[in-house]
CSV table of C-alpha atoms in Angstrom, one decimal:
chain,number,residue,atom,x,y,z
A,217,ASP,CA,32.4,24.9,-22.8
A,218,ARG,CA,30.5,21.6,-22.6
A,219,LYS,CA,31.8,20.6,-19.2
A,220,LEU,CA,29.4,21.2,-16.3
A,221,TYR,CA,32.1,22.9,-14.2
A,222,ASN,CA,33.3,25.3,-16.9
A,223,SER,CA,30.5,27.8,-16.6
A,224,ASP,CA,28.3,29.4,-14.0
A,225,ILE,CA,25.3,28.5,-16.1
A,226,PHE,CA,23.9,25.0,-16.7
A,227,LYS,CA,22.2,24.8,-20.2
A,228,ALA,CA,20.3,21.7,-21.1
A,229,LYS,CA,17.4,20.0,-22.8
A,230,VAL,CA,15.5,18.0,-20.2
A,231,THR,CA,13.1,15.3,-21.4
A,232,ILE,CA,10.7,13.7,-18.9
A,233,ILE,CA,9.8,10.5,-20.7
A,234,GLU,CA,7.7,8.2,-18.5
A,235,GLY,CA,7.1,6.7,-15.1
A,236,PHE,CA,7.0,3.1,-13.9
A,237,ASN,CA,5.3,1.4,-10.9
A,238,LEU,CA,4.1,4.6,-9.3
A,239,PRO,CA,2.0,4.1,-6.1
A,240,THR,CA,-1.7,4.2,-6.0
A,241,VAL,CA,-3.3,6.9,-3.8
A,242,LYS,CA,-6.5,7.5,-1.9
A,243,LEU,CA,-8.3,10.5,-3.4
A,244,SER,CA,-10.3,12.8,-1.2
A,245,GLY,CA,-13.6,11.1,-0.2
A,246,ASP,CA,-12.5,7.6,-1.5
A,247,THR,CA,-12.0,4.5,0.6
A,248,MET,CA,-10.1,2.5,-2.0
A,249,PRO,CA,-6.8,3.6,-3.6
A,250,THR,CA,-6.6,4.4,-7.3
A,251,ALA,CA,-4.0,5.1,-9.9
A,252,PRO,CA,-2.7,8.6,-9.5
A,253,THR,CA,-3.1,11.6,-11.9
A,254,THR,CA,0.5,12.7,-12.0
A,255,TYR,CA,2.8,15.4,-13.3
A,256,VAL,CA,6.5,16.3,-12.9
A,257,ILE,CA,7.6,19.8,-12.0
A,258,MET,CA,10.9,21.7,-11.9
A,259,GLU,CA,10.8,25.1,-10.1
A,260,ASP,CA,12.6,28.4,-10.6
A,261,CYS,CA,13.0,28.6,-14.3
A,262,GLY,CA,12.4,32.2,-15.3
A,263,GLU,CA,9.1,33.6,-14.2
A,264,SER,CA,7.3,30.2,-13.8
A,265,ASN,CA,7.8,26.7,-12.8
A,266,LEU,CA,8.1,24.0,-15.5
A,267,SER,CA,5.6,21.2,-15.5
A,268,THR,CA,4.8,18.2,-17.6
A,269,SER,CA,1.2,17.7,-18.8
A,270,PHE,CA,-1.1,15.7,-16.5
A,271,VAL,CA,-1.5,12.0,-17.1
A,272,VAL,CA,-4.8,10.8,-15.6
A,273,GLN,CA,-4.9,7.7,-13.4
A,274,GLN,CA,-1.9,5.8,-14.6
A,275,THR,CA,0.7,4.0,-12.6
A,276,ASN,CA,2.9,3.9,-15.7
A,277,PRO,CA,2.4,7.4,-17.1
A,278,VAL,CA,3.9,8.6,-20.4
A,279,TRP,CA,4.6,12.4,-20.5
A,280,ASN,CA,7.2,12.9,-23.2
A,281,SER,CA,7.6,16.5,-22.1
A,282,GLU,CA,10.7,18.4,-23.2
A,283,TRP,CA,12.1,21.5,-21.5
A,284,THR,CA,15.0,23.5,-22.8
A,285,VAL,CA,16.4,25.5,-19.8
A,286,ILE,CA,19.1,27.7,-18.6
A,287,ILE,CA,19.7,27.3,-14.9
A,288,PRO,CA,22.2,29.3,-12.7
A,289,LYS,CA,24.6,26.7,-11.4
A,290,ASN,CA,24.1,27.9,-7.8
A,291,ASN,CA,20.5,26.8,-8.2
A,292,LEU,CA,21.6,23.2,-8.2
A,293,ILE,CA,22.3,21.3,-5.0
A,294,GLU,CA,26.1,21.5,-4.5
A,295,GLU,CA,26.2,22.8,-8.1
A,296,LYS,CA,25.6,19.3,-9.6
A,297,TRP,CA,22.2,17.9,-8.4
A,298,LEU,CA,19.1,18.6,-10.3
A,299,ILE,CA,15.9,17.9,-8.3
A,300,LEU,CA,12.5,17.3,-9.8
A,301,GLY,CA,9.2,16.8,-8.0
A,302,LEU,CA,6.6,14.1,-8.7
A,303,TRP,CA,3.1,15.4,-7.8
A,304,CYS,CA,-0.4,14.0,-8.1
A,305,LYS,CA,-3.9,15.4,-7.8
A,306,LYS,CA,-5.9,14.7,-4.6
A,307,TYR,CA,-9.4,15.3,-6.0
A,308,LYS,CA,-11.3,13.6,-8.7
A,309,ASN,CA,-11.8,15.3,-12.0
A,310,GLU,CA,-9.3,18.1,-11.1
A,311,TYR,CA,-6.8,18.9,-13.8
A,312,ALA,CA,-5.9,22.6,-13.0
A,313,GLY,CA,-2.3,23.7,-12.7
A,314,HIS,CA,0.2,22.8,-9.9
A,315,ASP,CA,-1.3,23.7,-6.5
A,316,PRO,CA,1.1,22.8,-3.6
A,317,LYS,CA,-1.7,23.3,-1.0
A,318,ARG,CA,-4.2,20.8,-2.7
A,319,ASP,CA,-1.9,18.4,-4.5
A,320,ILE,CA,0.1,15.6,-3.1
A,321,ARG,CA,3.9,15.4,-3.5
A,322,LEU,CA,4.7,11.7,-4.1
A,323,GLY,CA,8.4,12.3,-4.0
A,324,PHE,CA,11.6,13.8,-5.4
A,325,ILE,CA,13.7,12.7,-8.4
A,326,LEU,CA,17.4,13.4,-7.7
A,327,ILE,CA,19.6,13.5,-10.8
A,328,ASP,CA,23.4,13.5,-10.4
A,329,LEU,CA,24.8,15.7,-13.2
A,330,SER,CA,28.3,14.5,-12.7
A,331,ALA,CA,27.7,12.2,-15.6
A,332,LEU,CA,27.9,15.3,-17.8
A,333,GLU,CA,31.6,15.8,-16.9
A,334,ASN,CA,34.6,14.8,-19.0
A,335,ASP,CA,33.0,16.1,-22.2
A,336,LEU,CA,30.0,13.8,-21.9
A,337,ASN,CA,27.0,15.9,-22.7
A,338,LYS,CA,24.2,13.4,-22.1
A,339,ALA,CA,22.7,11.7,-19.1
A,340,TYR,CA,19.9,9.1,-19.6
A,341,GLY,CA,18.3,6.6,-17.2
A,342,LEU,CA,15.7,5.5,-14.7
A,343,TYR,CA,15.7,7.5,-11.5
A,344,ASP,CA,14.1,6.5,-8.3
A,345,VAL,CA,11.2,8.6,-6.9
A,346,ILE,CA,12.1,9.1,-3.2
A,347,SER,CA,9.5,10.4,-0.7
A,348,GLU,CA,10.3,12.7,2.2
A,349,THR,CA,10.2,9.6,4.4
A,350,GLU,CA,12.8,8.0,2.2
A,351,GLU,CA,10.4,5.5,0.7
A,352,HIS,CA,10.9,4.4,-3.0
A,353,ARG,CA,7.8,5.2,-5.0
A,354,GLY,CA,8.5,4.0,-8.5
A,355,LYS,CA,10.9,5.3,-11.1
A,356,ILE,CA,11.0,8.1,-13.7
A,357,LYS,CA,12.8,7.9,-17.0
A,358,VAL,CA,14.6,11.2,-17.7
A,359,ALA,CA,17.0,12.3,-20.5
A,360,ILE,CA,19.3,15.3,-20.1
A,361,GLU,CA,21.4,16.8,-22.9
A,362,GLN,CA,23.8,19.6,-22.1
A,363,LEU,CA,23.7,22.4,-24.7
A,364,ASN,CA,26.1,25.1,-25.7
A,365,SER,CA,23.8,27.8,-27.0
A,366,ILE,CA,20.0,28.0,-26.4
A,367,ASP,CA,17.2,30.4,-25.7
A,368,PRO,CA,16.1,30.2,-22.0
A,369,CYS,CA,13.1,28.2,-20.8
A,370,ILE,CA,11.7,26.9,-24.0
A,371,ASN,CA,9.2,24.4,-22.9
A,372,ASN,CA,7.4,22.0,-25.3
A,373,ASN,CA,4.4,20.0,-24.1
A,374,PHE,CA,4.1,21.7,-20.8
A,375,MET,CA,1.7,23.6,-18.5
A,376,PRO,CA,3.0,26.9,-17.2
A,377,GLN,CA,2.8,27.2,-13.4
A,378,PRO,CA,2.8,30.1,-11.0
A,379,ARG,CA,6.2,30.5,-9.4
A,380,ASN,CA,6.4,29.3,-5.8
A,381,GLU,CA,9.1,29.5,-3.1
A,382,ARG,CA,12.1,27.4,-3.9
A,383,ASN,CA,12.0,23.8,-2.7
A,384,ILE,CA,15.8,23.5,-3.0
A,385,ILE,CA,18.4,24.7,-0.5
A,386,GLN,CA,21.5,26.4,-1.9
A,387,THR,CA,24.6,24.9,-0.3
A,388,LYS,CA,28.2,25.8,-0.3
A,389,ASN,CA,30.5,24.3,-2.9
A,390,SER,CA,31.4,20.7,-2.1
A,391,ASN,CA,35.0,19.8,-1.5
A,392,LYS,CA,34.4,16.2,-2.4
A,393,SER,CA,36.2,14.5,-5.3
A,394,LYS,CA,34.6,14.7,-8.7
A,395,SER,CA,35.5,11.1,-9.3
A,396,GLN,CA,32.7,8.5,-9.7
A,397,LYS,CA,31.1,7.7,-6.4
A,398,SER,CA,30.0,4.3,-5.3
A,399,ASN,CA,26.3,3.5,-5.1
A,400,ASP,CA,26.5,3.7,-1.3
A,401,GLY,CA,28.0,7.1,-1.5
A,402,LEU,CA,25.3,8.3,-3.9
A,403,ILE,CA,22.5,7.0,-1.7
A,404,LYS,CA,24.1,8.6,1.4
A,405,GLU,CA,24.3,12.0,-0.4
A,406,MET,CA,20.7,11.7,-1.6
A,407,LYS,CA,19.6,11.1,2.0
A,408,GLU,CA,21.5,14.1,3.2
A,409,ILE,CA,19.8,16.2,0.5
A,410,LEU,CA,16.4,14.8,1.4
A,411,PHE,CA,17.0,15.7,5.0
A,412,LYS,CA,17.7,19.3,4.0
A,413,LEU,CA,14.5,19.3,1.9
A,414,LYS,CA,12.5,17.9,4.8
A,415,ILE,CA,13.8,20.6,7.1
A,416,GLN,CA,12.9,23.3,4.6
A,417,THR,CA,9.5,21.9,4.1
A,418,LYS,CA,8.8,22.0,7.8
A,419,VAL,CA,10.0,25.6,8.0
A,420,LYS,CA,7.8,26.7,5.1
A,421,ALA,CA,4.8,25.0,6.6
A,422,LYS,CA,5.4,26.7,10.0
A,423,ASN,CA,5.8,30.1,8.3
A,424,GLN,CA,2.6,29.6,6.4
A,425,MET,CA,0.8,28.8,9.6
A,426,THR,CA,2.2,31.9,11.3
A,427,VAL,CA,1.0,34.0,8.4
A,428,LEU,CA,-2.5,32.6,8.7
């Protein structure tokens, strides 16, 4: 049962290794940009989000955080896209947990799990960080190993985070071929996913304003 499409559950070890060429940011009250204090997050795993540790003011941070997760396949975009978020702190000397109201989302990391098909159980590479305005903001090195039997949500070198609303839109099953896509096709699909994420972000912000 190693194939991604053979089960309704995606079971894997996810390792967030390091980042490269991340952008500098202006912290609150500063006039000059500085290297960001960053962390990577994956939402909706059990009762909490999964987060790496924080790396303070580095444009090439090293996290080496390992998560072992069980994810319902319908929590993945079109049942094959895993989306991570790269965040940074907005204020100096602030290292508390993930706070979507105070922290800055630098972008999304979109991982195509199609590489795990055809009895290949590992995906490893450098993935672009893409902002909501479709800007490239560096790269993140991630390794994913599909597993057959694990305990859910074992998370080494992590910081537990309070669970938030999902940032991912569940979509209908794709009728597209499972064959290898061209780079242009992958970029187009990523842009479509980002568009959905941007729409949901706007809806969430509007709902929060309405509640206030």
